[in-house]
Amino acid sequence: MTLQERCEILQFADLGDERGKLVVIEGGQAIPFDIQRVFYIYESDRDVVRGEHANRESEFVLINVAGQSKVRITNGIEEFIVELNKPMMGVYIPKMIWKDMYDFSSDSVLLVLASTHYDGKEYIRDYDEYLKIMGLNCSQK
Ligand code: TYD
């Protein structure tokens, strides 16, 4: 399976009607894990890069519920970029995948659903260390 196939783009059903849109995300149904944690990122300037880590234990789904941003996703060999620009779409990020979020629009609200409670120790924040753990040689990112 390629990295892009593993990091599925999720399209959520719209339960809206004439009163407006409604998107429901239930853990284990619309997304492939039970949700233990929710956080959101907003008021990040366009030139800011966030993320810059991989997680040993956590899986995530990223959704721009307002505005837009981009996510660069890599396993050290394959890389692709997802533009998040619709509240009805998300991207699934499995364990041990490196991600950077950037190009935030001024109205961007990036919602993140996570499969774990926060534990800073399961974050790998050094890219060379990540490559080493993945069995790859250190190289320029
Ligand atoms: P960080 O992981 O750097 O955010 P991002 O990946 O979006 O750039 O987190 C910023 C700070 O917030 C850091 O001190 C850890 C803390 N934090 C928590 O306490 N709990 C959480 O669930 C998250 C995501 C971060």
Tab-separated table of C-alpha atoms and ligand atoms in Angstrom:
chain	number	residue	atom	x	y	z
A	1	MET	CA	0.000	0.000	0.000
A	2	THR	CA	1.376	3.429	-0.860
A	3	LEU	CA	1.633	6.200	1.727
A	4	GLN	CA	-1.146	8.065	-0.046
A	5	GLU	CA	-3.419	5.021	0.122
A	6	ARG	CA	-2.686	4.627	3.834
A	7	CYS	CA	-3.403	8.308	4.546
A	8	GLU	CA	-6.936	8.187	3.282
A	9	ILE	CA	-8.836	11.323	2.323
A	10	LEU	CA	-12.128	11.092	4.188
A	11	GLN	CA	-15.335	12.598	2.821
A	12	PHE	CA	-17.917	13.067	5.540
A	13	ALA	CA	-21.626	12.862	4.890
A	14	ASP	CA	-23.572	16.107	4.921
A	15	LEU	CA	-26.686	15.777	7.054
A	16	GLY	CA	-27.628	19.370	6.376
A	17	ASP	CA	-30.899	20.685	5.145
A	18	GLU	CA	-32.387	24.082	4.325
A	19	ARG	CA	-31.302	25.280	7.794
A	20	GLY	CA	-27.615	24.732	7.058
A	21	LYS	CA	-24.929	22.081	6.915
A	22	LEU	CA	-24.297	19.410	9.529
A	23	VAL	CA	-21.359	17.020	9.592
A	24	VAL	CA	-21.191	14.216	12.161
A	25	ILE	CA	-18.010	12.311	12.901
A	26	GLU	CA	-18.358	9.261	15.116
A	27	GLY	CA	-15.264	7.433	16.288
A	28	GLY	CA	-14.872	4.014	14.739
A	29	GLN	CA	-17.429	4.819	12.046
A	30	ALA	CA	-16.596	7.896	9.958
A	31	ILE	CA	-12.986	7.600	11.104
A	32	PRO	CA	-10.970	4.466	11.859
A	33	PHE	CA	-10.400	4.974	15.600
A	34	ASP	CA	-12.168	5.963	18.803
A	35	ILE	CA	-11.663	9.642	19.555
A	36	GLN	CA	-9.792	10.309	22.815
A	37	ARG	CA	-8.765	13.908	22.199
A	38	VAL	CA	-9.819	16.916	20.163
A	39	PHE	CA	-7.788	20.058	19.603
A	40	TYR	CA	-7.827	22.864	17.112
A	41	ILE	CA	-5.310	25.283	15.737
A	42	TYR	CA	-6.205	28.797	14.626
A	43	GLU	CA	-4.589	32.217	14.216
A	44	SER	CA	-1.432	30.640	12.788
A	45	ASP	CA	0.172	32.974	10.250
A	46	ARG	CA	0.643	31.808	6.669
A	47	ASP	CA	4.433	31.561	7.070
A	48	VAL	CA	4.196	29.366	10.185
A	49	VAL	CA	4.962	25.647	9.958
A	50	ARG	CA	3.355	23.496	12.660
A	51	GLY	CA	3.394	19.816	13.388
A	52	GLU	CA	6.911	18.792	12.377
A	53	HIS	CA	6.560	15.518	14.203
A	54	ALA	CA	5.595	11.883	14.006
A	55	ASN	CA	3.796	9.952	16.731
A	56	ARG	CA	4.623	6.486	17.950
A	57	GLU	CA	1.115	5.837	19.292
A	58	SER	CA	-1.351	8.411	17.996
A	59	GLU	CA	-3.482	8.381	14.899
A	60	PHE	CA	-5.078	11.616	13.748
A	61	VAL	CA	-7.720	13.017	11.448
A	62	LEU	CA	-7.197	16.630	10.361
A	63	ILE	CA	-10.108	18.753	9.170
A	64	ASN	CA	-10.186	22.434	8.276
A	65	VAL	CA	-13.610	23.289	9.670
A	66	ALA	CA	-13.020	26.860	8.436
A	67	GLY	CA	-10.523	28.325	6.008
A	68	GLN	CA	-7.711	26.266	4.598
A	69	SER	CA	-4.265	24.884	5.208
A	70	LYS	CA	-1.921	22.335	3.712
A	71	VAL	CA	-0.459	19.189	5.220
A	72	ARG	CA	2.792	17.693	3.988
A	73	ILE	CA	2.845	14.010	4.817
A	74	THR	CA	5.882	11.767	4.527
A	75	ASN	CA	7.287	8.460	5.713
A	76	GLY	CA	10.822	9.510	4.780
A	77	ILE	CA	10.548	7.978	1.313
A	78	GLU	CA	7.171	8.922	-0.122
A	79	GLU	CA	5.712	12.400	0.312
A	80	PHE	CA	2.504	14.100	-0.685
A	81	ILE	CA	0.598	17.261	0.134
A	82	VAL	CA	-3.077	17.546	1.009
A	83	GLU	CA	-4.942	20.819	0.790
A	84	LEU	CA	-7.617	20.921	3.469
A	85	ASN	CA	-10.249	23.393	2.359
A	86	LYS	CA	-13.668	21.900	3.093
A	87	PRO	CA	-15.351	21.149	6.431
A	88	MET	CA	-16.595	17.898	4.902
A	89	MET	CA	-13.152	16.481	4.181
A	90	GLY	CA	-10.391	15.182	6.374
A	91	VAL	CA	-7.126	13.325	6.087
A	92	TYR	CA	-6.264	10.290	8.185
A	93	ILE	CA	-2.709	10.133	9.527
A	94	PRO	CA	-1.606	6.748	10.883
A	95	LYS	CA	1.051	6.196	13.551
A	96	MET	CA	4.690	6.907	12.693
A	97	ILE	CA	3.953	9.241	9.789
A	98	TRP	CA	5.668	12.636	9.689
A	99	LYS	CA	3.452	15.669	9.106
A	100	ASP	CA	3.864	19.422	8.686
A	101	MET	CA	0.958	21.848	8.539
A	102	TYR	CA	1.447	25.202	6.821
A	103	ASP	CA	-0.051	27.826	4.484
A	104	PHE	CA	-2.790	28.641	6.972
A	105	SER	CA	-5.391	31.099	5.707
A	106	SER	CA	-6.197	33.884	8.165
A	107	ASP	CA	-9.581	32.256	8.881
A	108	SER	CA	-8.159	28.717	9.196
A	109	VAL	CA	-9.487	26.587	12.036
A	110	LEU	CA	-7.749	23.224	11.822
A	111	LEU	CA	-9.576	20.618	13.874
A	112	VAL	CA	-7.591	17.558	14.925
A	113	LEU	CA	-9.138	14.332	16.194
A	114	ALA	CA	-6.705	12.023	17.955
A	115	SER	CA	-6.821	8.389	19.022
A	116	THR	CA	-4.935	9.020	22.296
A	117	HIS	CA	-4.721	11.324	25.252
A	118	TYR	CA	-1.731	13.667	25.077
A	119	ASP	CA	1.634	12.190	25.945
A	120	GLY	CA	4.578	14.321	24.878
A	121	LYS	CA	6.900	11.301	25.121
A	122	GLU	CA	5.327	9.580	22.123
A	123	TYR	CA	6.179	12.530	19.847
A	124	ILE	CA	9.253	12.300	17.611
A	125	ARG	CA	10.216	15.889	16.874
A	126	ASP	CA	13.649	15.402	15.315
A	127	TYR	CA	13.473	14.475	11.627
A	128	ASP	CA	16.860	12.747	11.564
A	129	GLU	CA	15.818	10.652	14.563
A	130	TYR	CA	12.585	9.822	12.741
A	131	LEU	CA	14.500	8.650	9.674
A	132	LYS	CA	16.746	6.541	11.873
A	133	ILE	CA	13.763	4.909	13.584
A	134	MET	CA	12.287	4.235	10.140
A	135	GLY	CA	15.519	2.507	9.173
A	136	LEU	CA	16.507	5.251	6.723
A	137	ASN	CA	19.695	7.250	6.444
A	138	CYS	CA	19.679	10.833	7.675
A	139	SER	CA	19.169	13.276	4.843
A	140	GLN	CA	18.039	16.797	4.110
A	141	LYS	CA	14.300	17.198	4.597
B	1	TYD	P1	2.573	21.064	19.414
B	1	TYD	O1	2.532	19.573	19.422
B	1	TYD	O2	3.892	21.715	19.164
B	1	TYD	O3	1.512	21.628	18.363
B	1	TYD	P2	1.512	21.471	16.765
B	1	TYD	O4	1.884	20.072	16.454
B	1	TYD	O5	0.143	21.773	16.391
B	1	TYD	O6	2.445	22.475	16.193
B	1	TYD	O7	1.965	21.554	20.795
B	1	TYD	C1	2.127	22.859	21.295
B	1	TYD	C2	2.102	22.807	22.826
B	1	TYD	O8	0.845	22.330	23.299
B	1	TYD	C3	3.162	21.886	23.397
B	1	TYD	O9	3.700	22.504	24.552
B	1	TYD	C4	2.404	20.653	23.812
B	1	TYD	C5	1.021	21.177	24.117
B	1	TYD	N1	-0.043	20.211	23.780
B	1	TYD	C6	-0.751	19.592	24.796
B	1	TYD	O10	-0.501	19.821	26.003
B	1	TYD	N2	-1.735	18.711	24.477
B	1	TYD	C7	-2.038	18.421	23.180
B	1	TYD	O11	-2.940	17.592	22.926
B	1	TYD	C8	-1.285	19.051	22.130
B	1	TYD	C9	-1.575	18.751	20.686
B	1	TYD	C10	-0.314	19.942	22.488
